[in-house]
C-alpha cells in the first residue's frame, strides 16, 4: 500500500514537515496550499527537496468553491484554476483536490454542475493535471460521495475523478459498500482519518477532532476493504485536522501517523479475509480466502501475529530514595524477595503480584511508575511486531545467565517489557533475586488488577494506538471524571478476558503544568497500581495494624453511600472504620481502598465480587478531591 500524509496534519514549517515525513517512512505527501504559500521555499525548491528525500508529491489541495455558481464567478474560478495548474507544473505534481462548494454555491442544478466540472476537466487536461472531486460532508448542495461520483460519471472526462475521504463519508454514516461499484480508474485519490463519535456539527468535528486511524471509533478497515475491492491501487493518505497534533513535535507525530497506516493496512487485510469467509455458495477456506484477497491490485501487508497478553508480569517503580516505598509495600503485606544479584533493584511480591523498586534513578527522583511487564506467548515475535509499528526499543544490559527481556518504549516513556508467560503465573527471572525474607507457607495472594497511567495531553491519542496495535489491547469507551482541577479523561485498554486492564488518564492541563520538573509532565500527575485480593476487609485490617496511612475518606461519602445502597449498618461501619470505598451494580460488588501518595505513585487494593467489571467510577471524584486536598496541604506545609 502506498502511504501518504497531508502536510496540514503536522506542526512546523513545510521543510520540517517534509523531513519528518521522510524520516517516518512515508511514500508521499499532500501539499496543503497554506504550507506552500507561507514557505520561503520556491516550488522548484520543494520539488527538488521532495526528490532528495524520496517523497512523492501526490496531491495539491485544497481548491475550494468552484461549482454551482453563476457564469461570471465561474470565469474567475477557471482563472484561479489555471494559475494553480501552472504552479503544479513547477512543483511536478499532477493531481489536485477540488472540494464541493460550501461558500459561494447559489445554483442547485446537477446539469449545471456537470457542465462546469467538464470545463474544469478540459482545462486540467491541457495542463496534464487530474482533478480529484471530493464531496465535503457539509457541502451546500453536494455532500454525499455517491452524488459527487455521479457528477464525475456524467462528465466522463479522463482528467476528472473521485476523491474518497473516510471522514466525509463515515461522519455522515454513508454506506461504504457502493464504493466497490466505482471504476478503479475513476478513483483518483483516497484520504483517511479516524475520529471519536461526537454529537456536534460536522464542520467543527472535522476541523478539530480528527485523529489517526486506530485512535478513534470509525470503521476504517471496512472502508478500506471496499476501496481495495474496487480495485484502487493509488496512495492512501492521511488528512487529519487536530489542534493537538499541530502543536506537538513534528517528527514524533509523523511516526505516530505512519504507525496508524501500518495498523490500518493490517486491519484492512483482516477485514477482507473475514468478509470472504462466507462466499455466495457457502463454505470457504481461510487459506484460499487469503490468496483471494491478494488478487486486488492494492497489496495489503500484515504484521507478525500475536495473542493478547495473558496478564501482568510485574510493575516497576523507579526512585533513588526507596525507604517510603519499602515501608508502604510492607504495610500492604508484600514480602521482600531480595535484591538483584547484578542490578540495584529490589523485588517485592504478594502471590503473583510483583513490584520492582528500581534504585537506578537520578538523584532526588521521587517515586514514579517506570516500567510494566506483560506475559506474552512469544516475546521475540511480539517485539518484532512492535518494532514494525515504529515502537522504540529499550536497551537492557544482562549477564549471560540472566533473563533476556524484550523491551519497547510507550509514548509516555513508560518502558514495556514483553515476558515469557508461564501456565502457573510464576516468573523465571525472580531466581535472580536472593536473600529476601522468608515467606510464610500460606502467604497472602494477590494479582495486579489494573495499572493507571497519566498521559501528557499531546500524546494521549498516540498512546491509545500504541497499546491497541503493539499489545493487542482493546480500547473501551472513554469516560470523564470530575476533579478539583477539571475533568479527567479516562480511557480503559484491556484484554478480552480482563487479565490485563490498563487505564490511561488525560490529566487536566493545570495539573500537568504544576509539576513539570525532573522526569517530565506525565509524572506531575498521580498514577497508581491496583492489586486484587480475595478478602479486602482482612487485608485492610492487617495493613492498619502495620501502620498503613490510608487515604482518608470523608464522612459525607458514607452518608451518601448509605442513601444510595441502603448498606447494612455493620458493614457500613466497617467501611468507614477502614476507609474503604464501595460500589455495586447488577453484576456484583467492588470494594477498594487507596494508600497515601509517595512521589507520583499510590497503590490501590481491590476486591471484585461476582462479575463486577468496573473500577468504582462513582468513587473517583472522592479520591481526586481527597488527593487534591492532601497535595495542597503538603505544599502549604513546605
PDB file of C-alpha atoms in Angstrom, residues 12-121:
ATOM      1  CA  UNK A  12       6.277  23.234  11.845  1.00  0.00           C
ATOM      2  CA  UNK A  13       7.364  24.669   8.528  1.00  0.00           C
ATOM      3  CA  UNK A  14       6.935  22.945   5.187  1.00  0.00           C
ATOM      4  CA  UNK A  15      10.609  21.988   5.231  1.00  0.00           C
ATOM      5  CA  UNK A  16      10.343  20.486   8.714  1.00  0.00           C
ATOM      6  CA  UNK A  17       7.187  18.613   7.768  1.00  0.00           C
ATOM      7  CA  UNK A  18       8.750  17.112   4.662  1.00  0.00           C
ATOM      8  CA  UNK A  19      11.837  15.998   6.579  1.00  0.00           C
ATOM      9  CA  UNK A  20       9.697  14.423   9.307  1.00  0.00           C
ATOM     10  CA  UNK A  21       7.587  12.538   6.744  1.00  0.00           C
ATOM     11  CA  UNK A  22      10.706  11.125   5.113  1.00  0.00           C
ATOM     12  CA  UNK A  23      12.135  10.031   8.474  1.00  0.00           C
ATOM     13  CA  UNK A  24       8.843   8.317   9.376  1.00  0.00           C
ATOM     14  CA  UNK A  25       8.922   6.368   6.084  1.00  0.00           C
ATOM     15  CA  UNK A  26       6.040   7.828   4.082  1.00  0.00           C
ATOM     16  CA  UNK A  27       5.997   7.284   0.326  1.00  0.00           C
ATOM     17  CA  UNK A  28       4.463  10.652  -0.485  1.00  0.00           C
ATOM     18  CA  UNK A  29       2.763  13.780   0.802  1.00  0.00           C
ATOM     19  CA  UNK A  30      -0.121  16.080   0.039  1.00  0.00           C
ATOM     20  CA  UNK A  31       0.926  19.727  -0.159  1.00  0.00           C
ATOM     21  CA  UNK A  32      -1.593  21.824   1.760  1.00  0.00           C
ATOM     22  CA  UNK A  33      -1.782  25.165  -0.026  1.00  0.00           C
ATOM     23  CA  UNK A  34      -1.200  27.322   3.053  1.00  0.00           C
ATOM     24  CA  UNK A  35       2.010  25.443   3.844  1.00  0.00           C
ATOM     25  CA  UNK A  36       3.388  26.366   0.431  1.00  0.00           C
ATOM     26  CA  UNK A  37       2.126  29.948   0.465  1.00  0.00           C
ATOM     27  CA  UNK A  38       3.832  30.645   3.801  1.00  0.00           C
ATOM     28  CA  UNK A  39       7.091  28.867   2.914  1.00  0.00           C
ATOM     29  CA  UNK A  40      10.269  30.633   1.742  1.00  0.00           C
ATOM     30  CA  UNK A  41      10.924  27.621  -0.494  1.00  0.00           C
ATOM     31  CA  UNK A  42      10.141  28.126  -4.167  1.00  0.00           C
ATOM     32  CA  UNK A  43       8.063  25.483  -5.951  1.00  0.00           C
ATOM     33  CA  UNK A  44      11.290  24.337  -7.624  1.00  0.00           C
ATOM     34  CA  UNK A  45      12.983  24.053  -4.202  1.00  0.00           C
ATOM     35  CA  UNK A  46      10.086  21.952  -2.892  1.00  0.00           C
ATOM     36  CA  UNK A  47      10.235  19.705  -5.933  1.00  0.00           C
ATOM     37  CA  UNK A  48      13.970  19.128  -5.524  1.00  0.00           C
ATOM     38  CA  UNK A  49      13.722  18.605  -1.788  1.00  0.00           C
ATOM     39  CA  UNK A  50      10.986  16.009  -2.225  1.00  0.00           C
ATOM     40  CA  UNK A  51      13.121  14.166  -4.761  1.00  0.00           C
ATOM     41  CA  UNK A  52      16.150  14.254  -2.460  1.00  0.00           C
ATOM     42  CA  UNK A  53      14.054  12.905   0.423  1.00  0.00           C
ATOM     43  CA  UNK A  54      12.446  10.202  -1.703  1.00  0.00           C
ATOM     44  CA  UNK A  55       8.964  11.654  -1.252  1.00  0.00           C
ATOM     45  CA  UNK A  56       6.342  11.736  -3.953  1.00  0.00           C
ATOM     46  CA  UNK A  57       4.243  14.895  -4.281  1.00  0.00           C
ATOM     47  CA  UNK A  58       0.899  13.154  -4.605  1.00  0.00           C
ATOM     48  CA  UNK A  59      -1.763  15.841  -4.229  1.00  0.00           C
ATOM     49  CA  UNK A  60      -2.115  19.611  -4.189  1.00  0.00           C
ATOM     50  CA  UNK A  61      -5.017  20.797  -2.040  1.00  0.00           C
ATOM     51  CA  UNK A  62      -7.496  22.286  -1.496  1.00  0.00           C
ATOM     52  CA  UNK A  63      -9.192  24.098  -4.374  1.00  0.00           C
ATOM     53  CA  UNK A  64     -12.464  25.358  -2.896  1.00  0.00           C
ATOM     54  CA  UNK A  65     -15.828  26.742  -4.031  1.00  0.00           C
ATOM     55  CA  UNK A  66     -15.678  26.007  -7.746  1.00  0.00           C
ATOM     56  CA  UNK A  67     -19.053  24.669  -8.891  1.00  0.00           C
ATOM     57  CA  UNK A  68     -22.744  25.646  -8.643  1.00  0.00           C
ATOM     58  CA  UNK A  69     -22.012  29.312  -9.377  1.00  0.00           C
ATOM     59  CA  UNK A  70     -23.034  31.933 -11.915  1.00  0.00           C
ATOM     60  CA  UNK A  71     -21.061  32.365 -15.152  1.00  0.00           C
ATOM     61  CA  UNK A  72     -19.124  35.432 -14.011  1.00  0.00           C
ATOM     62  CA  UNK A  73     -17.920  33.648 -10.855  1.00  0.00           C
ATOM     63  CA  UNK A  74     -17.137  30.545 -12.895  1.00  0.00           C
ATOM     64  CA  UNK A  75     -14.835  32.558 -15.153  1.00  0.00           C
ATOM     65  CA  UNK A  76     -12.956  33.808 -12.092  1.00  0.00           C
ATOM     66  CA  UNK A  77     -12.743  30.269 -10.754  1.00  0.00           C
ATOM     67  CA  UNK A  78     -11.316  28.995 -14.036  1.00  0.00           C
ATOM     68  CA  UNK A  79      -8.722  31.768 -13.926  1.00  0.00           C
ATOM     69  CA  UNK A  80      -7.781  30.661 -10.398  1.00  0.00           C
ATOM     70  CA  UNK A  81      -7.578  27.060 -11.525  1.00  0.00           C
ATOM     71  CA  UNK A  82      -5.336  27.940 -14.462  1.00  0.00           C
ATOM     72  CA  UNK A  83      -2.907  29.659 -12.069  1.00  0.00           C
ATOM     73  CA  UNK A  84      -2.840  26.640  -9.763  1.00  0.00           C
ATOM     74  CA  UNK A  85      -2.311  24.239 -12.647  1.00  0.00           C
ATOM     75  CA  UNK A  86       0.730  26.283 -13.733  1.00  0.00           C
ATOM     76  CA  UNK A  87       2.023  26.197 -10.161  1.00  0.00           C
ATOM     77  CA  UNK A  88       1.600  22.426 -10.061  1.00  0.00           C
ATOM     78  CA  UNK A  89       3.703  22.119 -13.186  1.00  0.00           C
ATOM     79  CA  UNK A  90       6.555  23.868 -11.379  1.00  0.00           C
ATOM     80  CA  UNK A  91       6.073  21.510  -8.417  1.00  0.00           C
ATOM     81  CA  UNK A  92       5.988  18.468 -10.658  1.00  0.00           C
ATOM     82  CA  UNK A  93       2.530  17.490  -9.366  1.00  0.00           C
ATOM     83  CA  UNK A  94      -0.306  16.089 -11.447  1.00  0.00           C
ATOM     84  CA  UNK A  95      -3.336  15.768  -9.093  1.00  0.00           C
ATOM     85  CA  UNK A  96      -5.369  18.498  -7.384  1.00  0.00           C
ATOM     86  CA  UNK A  97      -8.181  18.152  -4.858  1.00  0.00           C
ATOM     87  CA  UNK A  98     -11.343  20.096  -5.685  1.00  0.00           C
ATOM     88  CA  UNK A  99     -13.961  20.225  -2.913  1.00  0.00           C
ATOM     89  CA  UNK A 100     -17.690  20.535  -3.413  1.00  0.00           C
ATOM     90  CA  UNK A 101     -18.808  24.118  -2.962  1.00  0.00           C
ATOM     91  CA  UNK A 102     -19.658  25.409   0.505  1.00  0.00           C
ATOM     92  CA  UNK A 103     -19.268  29.175   0.445  1.00  0.00           C
ATOM     93  CA  UNK A 104     -20.291  30.530  -2.982  1.00  0.00           C
ATOM     94  CA  UNK A 105     -22.753  27.970  -4.367  1.00  0.00           C
ATOM     95  CA  UNK A 106     -26.029  29.600  -5.387  1.00  0.00           C
ATOM     96  CA  UNK A 107     -27.484  27.295  -8.064  1.00  0.00           C
ATOM     97  CA  UNK A 108     -28.642  23.793  -7.198  1.00  0.00           C
ATOM     98  CA  UNK A 109     -28.567  22.142 -10.621  1.00  0.00           C
ATOM     99  CA  UNK A 110     -26.693  18.925 -11.380  1.00  0.00           C
ATOM    100  CA  UNK A 111     -26.683  19.605 -15.115  1.00  0.00           C
ATOM    101  CA  UNK A 112     -25.016  22.968 -14.495  1.00  0.00           C
ATOM    102  CA  UNK A 113     -22.521  21.407 -12.086  1.00  0.00           C
ATOM    103  CA  UNK A 114     -21.609  18.732 -14.606  1.00  0.00           C
ATOM    104  CA  UNK A 115     -21.127  21.342 -17.341  1.00  0.00           C
ATOM    105  CA  UNK A 116     -18.881  23.429 -15.067  1.00  0.00           C
ATOM    106  CA  UNK A 117     -16.842  20.431 -13.944  1.00  0.00           C
ATOM    107  CA  UNK A 118     -16.452  19.446 -17.589  1.00  0.00           C
ATOM    108  CA  UNK A 119     -14.903  22.834 -18.377  1.00  0.00           C
ATOM    109  CA  UNK A 120     -12.558  22.437 -15.391  1.00  0.00           C
ATOM    110  CA  UNK A 121     -11.548  18.945 -16.530  1.00  0.00           C
TER     111      UNK A 121
END
